[in-house]
Amino acid sequence: MSCEPHEAFRVWTMLVADEALYDATLAGRHAELAASRGLDARHVAVLDELHRQPGTRWNIENLRFRAAAEVAASLVSYLPRTALLLTRGDPDWLQEISFEYLAHHRWQELGHLRFSECERFAGYLRRRILKRRRPPEHIEPVLDYELAVIALLKKTASIPADAWPTDVELDDDVTLAGLRLRAAPATAIVDLPVNLLDWIRSGDPRAGEVRDEPLSLLIVVPSLGETHRIWTLREGPRSLFPLFNGQETTREVAQRAGDELGFERDEVFAMARRWLTQRALAA
């Protein structure tokens, strides 16, 4: 009784994902687990053949090693500070953590969805790794920052081409005064309990220091042809930026900012110009 190719492939992928079945197959005890996995005699015959083949162990372990290495590479690219804090810069440790992470998810890697892979890893990190060991200092704000960047970069895929901000000619304040400005679509504000600016600039938590003061960041992806940019926001600009919600003109925002936050009109107009230039605001 033969097994169709697609069924044989299903057995193979099950073997990769199921640690107990894999160990049993290598030991020749797979028939004992077959029924509990919903496998019939055809599938057991495939496992029989895999047990006989000397390359089965090497093929699966090589596949798992490469999958873990790919995850580790994604973490280095998109969660670099988190990865360095977690492993103290030891690449072998990062490979081991990536291996255990994929084993926890039954070797269902997300492939080219690298941002989503990093987000899933962050959940694993918080639910499991950081519950079992003393967390490295400042790892939570570092992770919050890096996940915010990932979320913003991920968001760019859903922004229509005509929704991206364009340059606005502002010859005088009259034109600016009448614009109803709003946050550009690829913009985020991140508030952190400590100042990680040295680490953010260097990309390395071993370089620079963390200052015990809050930090607000304006993160912007200006266009699909550019990567994200970051500006710090002092307390005043942090309170002003959300007032630009597209409902009021710049003149009206300046009036409200003066009444509620104590801003001068010229200050509001100057920041509005700056944020338009940075493409953090759109008309």
mmCIF file of C-alpha atoms in Angstrom:
data_model
loop_
_atom_site.group_PDB
_atom_site.id
_atom_site.type_symbol
_atom_site.label_atom_id
_atom_site.label_comp_id
_atom_site.label_asym_id
_atom_site.label_seq_id
_atom_site.Cartn_x
_atom_site.Cartn_y
_atom_site.Cartn_z
ATOM 1 C CA MET A 1 0.000 0.000 0.000
ATOM 2 C CA SER A 2 1.744 3.145 -1.276
ATOM 3 C CA CYS A 3 1.451 6.683 -0.012
ATOM 4 C CA GLU A 4 0.658 9.605 -2.300
ATOM 5 C CA PRO A 5 3.477 12.184 -2.641
ATOM 6 C CA HIS A 6 1.514 14.895 -0.827
ATOM 7 C CA GLU A 7 0.820 12.502 2.039
ATOM 8 C CA ALA A 8 4.487 11.528 2.210
ATOM 9 C CA PHE A 9 5.388 15.216 2.386
ATOM 10 C CA ARG A 10 2.863 15.692 5.196
ATOM 11 C CA VAL A 11 4.580 12.926 7.139
ATOM 12 C CA TRP A 12 7.941 14.598 6.569
ATOM 13 C CA THR A 13 6.732 17.998 7.816
ATOM 14 C CA MET A 14 5.088 16.307 10.787
ATOM 15 C CA LEU A 15 8.400 14.645 11.586
ATOM 16 C CA VAL A 16 10.150 18.019 11.523
ATOM 17 C CA ALA A 17 7.566 19.587 13.838
ATOM 18 C CA ASP A 18 6.963 16.721 16.262
ATOM 19 C CA GLU A 19 9.994 16.171 18.506
ATOM 20 C CA ALA A 20 8.602 12.986 20.063
ATOM 21 C CA LEU A 21 7.768 11.438 16.684
ATOM 22 C CA TYR A 22 11.192 12.418 15.356
ATOM 23 C CA ASP A 23 13.001 10.770 18.276
ATOM 24 C CA ALA A 24 10.790 7.690 18.000
ATOM 25 C CA THR A 25 11.461 7.401 14.253
ATOM 26 C CA LEU A 26 15.212 7.564 14.723
ATOM 27 C CA ALA A 27 14.903 4.847 17.381
ATOM 28 C CA GLY A 28 12.557 2.727 15.252
ATOM 29 C CA ARG A 29 9.635 3.108 17.691
ATOM 30 C CA HIS A 30 7.449 5.323 15.504
ATOM 31 C CA ALA A 31 4.713 2.698 15.075
ATOM 32 C CA GLU A 32 3.891 3.111 18.753
ATOM 33 C CA LEU A 33 2.975 6.788 18.220
ATOM 34 C CA ALA A 34 1.360 6.510 14.805
ATOM 35 C CA ALA A 35 -2.250 6.129 15.928
ATOM 36 C CA SER A 36 -2.054 9.038 18.375
ATOM 37 C CA ARG A 37 -0.897 11.239 15.471
ATOM 38 C CA GLY A 38 -3.705 10.124 13.159
ATOM 39 C CA LEU A 39 -1.334 8.107 10.974
ATOM 40 C CA ASP A 40 -2.275 4.899 9.226
ATOM 41 C CA ALA A 41 -0.262 2.041 7.739
ATOM 42 C CA ARG A 42 0.684 4.070 4.653
ATOM 43 C CA HIS A 43 2.184 6.800 6.799
ATOM 44 C CA VAL A 44 3.995 4.290 8.993
ATOM 45 C CA ALA A 45 5.578 2.876 5.828
ATOM 46 C CA VAL A 46 6.961 6.340 5.065
ATOM 47 C CA LEU A 47 8.353 6.549 8.603
ATOM 48 C CA ASP A 48 9.833 3.078 8.162
ATOM 49 C CA GLU A 49 11.722 4.329 5.131
ATOM 50 C CA LEU A 50 12.870 7.482 6.910
ATOM 51 C CA HIS A 51 14.107 5.344 9.787
ATOM 52 C CA ARG A 52 16.153 3.255 7.367
ATOM 53 C CA GLN A 53 17.697 6.218 5.573
ATOM 54 C CA PRO A 54 20.976 7.242 7.257
ATOM 55 C CA GLY A 55 20.559 10.850 6.155
ATOM 56 C CA THR A 56 17.281 11.505 7.993
ATOM 57 C CA ARG A 57 18.877 12.850 11.133
ATOM 58 C CA TRP A 58 21.290 15.086 9.219
ATOM 59 C CA ASN A 59 18.542 16.416 6.913
ATOM 60 C CA ILE A 60 16.227 17.404 9.745
ATOM 61 C CA GLU A 61 18.899 18.819 12.012
ATOM 62 C CA ASN A 62 20.357 20.796 9.105
ATOM 63 C CA LEU A 63 16.902 22.148 8.245
ATOM 64 C CA ARG A 64 16.323 23.187 11.853
ATOM 65 C CA PHE A 65 19.766 24.756 12.154
ATOM 66 C CA ARG A 66 19.233 26.831 9.034
ATOM 67 C CA ALA A 67 15.751 27.898 10.126
ATOM 68 C CA ALA A 68 17.100 29.017 13.506
ATOM 69 C CA ALA A 69 19.965 30.863 11.799
ATOM 70 C CA GLU A 70 17.467 32.731 9.623
ATOM 71 C CA VAL A 71 15.442 33.757 12.662
ATOM 72 C CA ALA A 72 18.628 34.887 14.412
ATOM 73 C CA ALA A 73 19.525 36.998 11.369
ATOM 74 C CA SER A 74 16.096 38.653 11.479
ATOM 75 C CA LEU A 75 16.535 39.453 15.164
ATOM 76 C CA VAL A 76 19.949 40.989 14.517
ATOM 77 C CA SER A 77 18.428 43.114 11.740
ATOM 78 C CA TYR A 78 15.231 44.307 13.419
ATOM 79 C CA LEU A 79 15.675 43.713 17.175
ATOM 80 C CA PRO A 80 19.436 44.334 17.384
ATOM 81 C CA ARG A 81 19.602 45.978 20.805
ATOM 82 C CA THR A 82 17.220 43.426 22.287
ATOM 83 C CA ALA A 83 19.310 40.576 20.902
ATOM 84 C CA LEU A 84 22.543 42.071 22.258
ATOM 85 C CA LEU A 85 21.062 42.636 25.715
ATOM 86 C CA LEU A 86 19.618 39.128 25.771
ATOM 87 C CA THR A 87 22.781 37.298 24.719
ATOM 88 C CA ARG A 88 25.551 39.758 25.698
ATOM 89 C CA GLY A 89 26.619 39.684 22.067
ATOM 90 C CA ASP A 90 27.225 35.910 21.894
ATOM 91 C CA PRO A 91 26.063 34.671 18.438
ATOM 92 C CA ASP A 92 26.046 31.036 19.576
ATOM 93 C CA TRP A 93 23.691 31.948 22.414
ATOM 94 C CA LEU A 94 21.416 33.761 19.972
ATOM 95 C CA GLN A 95 21.388 30.697 17.709
ATOM 96 C CA GLU A 96 20.431 28.520 20.668
ATOM 97 C CA ILE A 97 17.634 30.860 21.736
ATOM 98 C CA SER A 98 16.319 30.986 18.152
ATOM 99 C CA PHE A 99 16.432 27.190 17.996
ATOM 100 C CA GLU A 100 14.401 26.818 21.200
ATOM 101 C CA TYR A 101 11.972 29.510 20.041
ATOM 102 C CA LEU A 102 11.229 27.636 16.812
ATOM 103 C CA ALA A 103 10.974 24.335 18.662
ATOM 104 C CA HIS A 104 8.345 25.937 20.905
ATOM 105 C CA HIS A 105 6.393 26.891 17.774
ATOM 106 C CA ARG A 106 6.787 23.377 16.316
ATOM 107 C CA TRP A 107 9.193 24.670 13.665
ATOM 108 C CA GLN A 108 6.513 26.736 11.953
ATOM 109 C CA GLU A 109 8.726 29.647 10.921
ATOM 110 C CA LEU A 110 7.139 32.650 9.228
ATOM 111 C CA GLY A 111 9.579 32.769 6.324
ATOM 112 C CA HIS A 112 9.714 36.128 4.577
ATOM 113 C CA LEU A 113 7.365 37.710 7.139
ATOM 114 C CA ARG A 114 10.370 38.900 9.092
ATOM 115 C CA PHE A 115 8.598 41.699 10.951
ATOM 116 C CA SER A 116 5.903 39.287 12.104
ATOM 117 C CA GLU A 117 8.588 36.784 13.121
ATOM 118 C CA CYS A 118 10.218 39.419 15.306
ATOM 119 C CA GLU A 119 6.880 40.336 16.860
ATOM 120 C CA ARG A 120 6.157 36.691 17.622
ATOM 121 C CA PHE A 121 9.629 36.275 19.092
ATOM 122 C CA ALA A 122 9.030 39.313 21.328
ATOM 123 C CA GLY A 123 5.939 37.597 22.719
ATOM 124 C CA TYR A 124 7.946 34.426 23.356
ATOM 125 C CA LEU A 125 10.675 36.479 25.009
ATOM 126 C CA ARG A 126 8.246 38.141 27.394
ATOM 127 C CA ARG A 127 6.139 35.076 28.181
ATOM 128 C CA ARG A 128 8.935 32.576 28.610
ATOM 129 C CA ILE A 129 12.554 33.743 28.654
ATOM 130 C CA LEU A 130 12.098 36.809 30.852
ATOM 131 C CA LYS A 131 9.922 34.794 33.241
ATOM 132 C CA ARG A 132 12.737 32.344 33.920
ATOM 133 C CA ARG A 133 15.705 34.652 34.391
ATOM 134 C CA ARG A 134 16.572 38.070 35.716
ATOM 135 C CA PRO A 135 15.797 40.438 32.834
ATOM 136 C CA PRO A 136 18.710 42.472 31.501
ATOM 137 C CA GLU A 137 18.400 46.062 32.662
ATOM 138 C CA HIS A 138 16.328 48.258 30.333
ATOM 139 C CA ILE A 139 15.321 45.402 28.041
ATOM 140 C CA GLU A 140 11.615 46.316 28.200
ATOM 141 C CA PRO A 141 11.989 49.918 26.956
ATOM 142 C CA VAL A 142 14.484 48.718 24.351
ATOM 143 C CA LEU A 143 11.997 46.124 23.149
ATOM 144 C CA ASP A 144 9.170 48.685 23.173
ATOM 145 C CA TYR A 145 11.220 51.013 20.988
ATOM 146 C CA GLU A 146 12.273 48.351 18.490
ATOM 147 C CA LEU A 147 8.759 46.915 18.235
ATOM 148 C CA ALA A 148 7.391 50.407 17.584
ATOM 149 C CA VAL A 149 9.795 50.793 14.661
ATOM 150 C CA ILE A 150 8.821 47.363 13.336
ATOM 151 C CA ALA A 151 5.108 48.175 13.608
ATOM 152 C CA LEU A 152 5.618 51.408 11.684
ATOM 153 C CA LEU A 153 7.682 49.763 8.950
ATOM 154 C CA LYS A 154 5.110 46.980 8.723
ATOM 155 C CA LYS A 155 2.328 49.562 8.394
ATOM 156 C CA THR A 156 3.864 51.027 5.233
ATOM 157 C CA ALA A 157 2.679 47.995 3.257
ATOM 158 C CA SER A 158 -0.959 49.030 3.764
ATOM 159 C CA ILE A 159 -0.604 52.751 2.970
ATOM 160 C CA PRO A 160 -2.032 53.639 -0.478
ATOM 161 C CA ALA A 161 0.373 55.337 -2.852
ATOM 162 C CA ASP A 162 -1.680 58.537 -2.943
ATOM 163 C CA ALA A 163 -1.805 58.771 0.873
ATOM 164 C CA TRP A 164 1.881 59.560 1.302
ATOM 165 C CA PRO A 165 2.663 63.215 2.103
ATOM 166 C CA THR A 166 4.021 65.490 -0.607
ATOM 167 C CA ASP A 167 6.033 68.677 -0.352
ATOM 168 C CA VAL A 168 3.965 71.773 0.373
ATOM 169 C CA GLU A 169 5.029 75.192 -0.899
ATOM 170 C CA LEU A 170 4.781 77.650 1.989
ATOM 171 C CA ASP A 171 5.771 81.112 0.856
ATOM 172 C CA ASP A 172 4.241 82.773 3.880
ATOM 173 C CA ASP A 173 2.296 82.092 7.051
ATOM 174 C CA VAL A 174 -0.994 82.909 5.331
ATOM 175 C CA THR A 175 -0.947 79.638 3.415
ATOM 176 C CA LEU A 176 0.180 77.667 6.469
ATOM 177 C CA ALA A 177 -2.467 79.274 8.667
ATOM 178 C CA GLY A 178 -5.289 77.863 6.552
ATOM 179 C CA LEU A 179 -3.994 74.286 6.265
ATOM 180 C CA ARG A 180 -5.675 71.501 8.224
ATOM 181 C CA LEU A 181 -2.618 69.467 9.111
ATOM 182 C CA ARG A 182 -2.655 65.893 10.361
ATOM 183 C CA ALA A 183 -0.113 63.256 11.294
ATOM 184 C CA ALA A 184 1.339 61.599 8.192
ATOM 185 C CA PRO A 185 0.295 57.945 7.777
ATOM 186 C CA ALA A 186 3.709 56.487 8.635
ATOM 187 C CA THR A 187 4.259 58.379 11.861
ATOM 188 C CA ALA A 188 4.430 57.213 15.476
ATOM 189 C CA ILE A 189 5.258 58.734 18.833
ATOM 190 C CA VAL A 190 7.042 56.471 21.313
ATOM 191 C CA ASP A 191 7.263 57.392 24.984
ATOM 192 C CA LEU A 192 9.989 55.641 26.975
ATOM 193 C CA PRO A 193 10.564 55.761 30.746
ATOM 194 C CA VAL A 194 14.331 56.175 30.303
ATOM 195 C CA ASN A 195 16.540 57.968 27.802
ATOM 196 C CA LEU A 196 17.951 55.370 25.402
ATOM 197 C CA LEU A 197 19.194 57.878 22.854
ATOM 198 C CA ASP A 198 22.837 56.717 23.006
ATOM 199 C CA TRP A 199 21.776 53.118 22.406
ATOM 200 C CA ILE A 200 19.380 54.094 19.649
ATOM 201 C CA ARG A 201 22.035 56.086 17.801
ATOM 202 C CA SER A 202 24.748 53.453 18.166
ATOM 203 C CA GLY A 203 22.504 50.406 17.762
ATOM 204 C CA ASP A 204 24.494 48.821 20.584
ATOM 205 C CA PRO A 205 23.550 48.767 24.292
ATOM 206 C CA ARG A 206 27.232 48.326 25.082
ATOM 207 C CA ALA A 207 27.947 51.818 23.713
ATOM 208 C CA GLY A 208 26.815 54.912 25.584
ATOM 209 C CA GLU A 209 24.694 55.231 28.674
ATOM 210 C CA VAL A 210 21.048 55.232 29.675
ATOM 211 C CA ARG A 211 19.894 58.359 31.448
ATOM 212 C CA ASP A 212 17.215 58.230 34.122
ATOM 213 C CA GLU A 213 14.767 60.575 32.416
ATOM 214 C CA PRO A 214 11.785 60.030 30.123
ATOM 215 C CA LEU A 215 12.269 60.181 26.377
ATOM 216 C CA SER A 216 9.687 60.867 23.672
ATOM 217 C CA LEU A 217 10.527 60.068 20.065
ATOM 218 C CA LEU A 218 8.853 61.018 16.814
ATOM 219 C CA ILE A 219 9.423 58.232 14.287
ATOM 220 C CA VAL A 220 8.618 58.906 10.647
ATOM 221 C CA VAL A 221 8.893 56.986 7.398
ATOM 222 C CA PRO A 222 8.838 59.904 4.921
ATOM 223 C CA SER A 223 8.216 57.805 1.795
ATOM 224 C CA LEU A 224 8.449 54.282 0.444
ATOM 225 C CA GLY A 225 11.899 55.135 -0.883
ATOM 226 C CA GLU A 226 13.312 56.028 2.545
ATOM 227 C CA THR A 227 13.817 54.266 5.833
ATOM 228 C CA HIS A 228 12.539 55.561 9.151
ATOM 229 C CA ARG A 229 13.876 58.712 10.749
ATOM 230 C CA ILE A 230 13.802 59.675 14.406
ATOM 231 C CA TRP A 231 13.537 62.996 16.195
ATOM 232 C CA THR A 232 13.343 63.669 19.912
ATOM 233 C CA LEU A 233 10.354 65.552 21.281
ATOM 234 C CA ARG A 234 10.618 67.776 24.301
ATOM 235 C CA GLU A 235 7.629 68.035 26.618
ATOM 236 C CA GLY A 236 6.082 71.000 24.814
ATOM 237 C CA PRO A 237 6.270 69.647 21.235
ATOM 238 C CA ARG A 238 5.114 66.250 22.565
ATOM 239 C CA SER A 239 1.918 67.906 23.783
ATOM 240 C CA LEU A 240 1.517 69.984 20.624
ATOM 241 C CA PHE A 241 1.899 67.314 17.940
ATOM 242 C CA PRO A 242 -1.398 65.462 18.656
ATOM 243 C CA LEU A 243 -3.332 68.726 18.244
ATOM 244 C CA PHE A 244 -2.688 68.499 14.500
ATOM 245 C CA ASN A 245 -5.512 66.052 13.794
ATOM 246 C CA GLY A 246 -6.840 67.428 10.503
ATOM 247 C CA GLN A 247 -9.905 68.935 12.154
ATOM 248 C CA GLU A 248 -8.599 72.448 12.732
ATOM 249 C CA THR A 249 -6.511 74.897 10.730
ATOM 250 C CA THR A 250 -3.001 75.764 11.854
ATOM 251 C CA ARG A 251 -4.366 79.130 12.989
ATOM 252 C CA GLU A 252 -6.948 77.388 15.176
ATOM 253 C CA VAL A 253 -4.366 74.925 16.534
ATOM 254 C CA ALA A 254 -2.090 77.824 17.448
ATOM 255 C CA GLN A 255 -4.948 79.521 19.282
ATOM 256 C CA ARG A 256 -5.795 76.380 21.233
ATOM 257 C CA ALA A 257 -2.123 75.620 21.959
ATOM 258 C CA GLY A 258 -1.760 79.126 23.324
ATOM 259 C CA ASP A 259 -4.822 78.867 25.524
ATOM 260 C CA GLU A 260 -4.188 75.338 26.818
ATOM 261 C CA LEU A 261 -0.405 74.887 26.656
ATOM 262 C CA GLY A 262 1.018 78.391 26.738
ATOM 263 C CA PHE A 263 2.559 78.369 23.250
ATOM 264 C CA GLU A 264 3.273 81.508 21.290
ATOM 265 C CA ARG A 265 1.758 81.632 17.813
ATOM 266 C CA ASP A 266 5.177 81.842 16.133
ATOM 267 C CA GLU A 267 6.355 78.734 18.025
ATOM 268 C CA VAL A 268 3.419 76.690 16.746
ATOM 269 C CA PHE A 269 3.891 77.865 13.177
ATOM 270 C CA ALA A 270 7.643 77.135 13.311
ATOM 271 C CA MET A 271 7.081 73.579 14.546
ATOM 272 C CA ALA A 272 4.328 73.012 11.995
ATOM 273 C CA ARG A 273 6.767 74.048 9.237
ATOM 274 C CA ARG A 274 9.459 71.764 10.624
ATOM 275 C CA TRP A 275 7.133 68.754 10.872
ATOM 276 C CA LEU A 276 5.855 69.379 7.352
ATOM 277 C CA THR A 277 9.432 69.411 6.078
ATOM 278 C CA GLN A 278 10.142 66.189 7.950
ATOM 279 C CA ARG A 279 6.906 64.748 6.502
ATOM 280 C CA ALA A 280 5.686 63.972 9.983
ATOM 281 C CA LEU A 281 2.649 66.146 9.162
ATOM 282 C CA ALA A 282 0.639 66.111 5.955
ATOM 283 C CA ALA A 283 -1.699 68.709 4.529
#
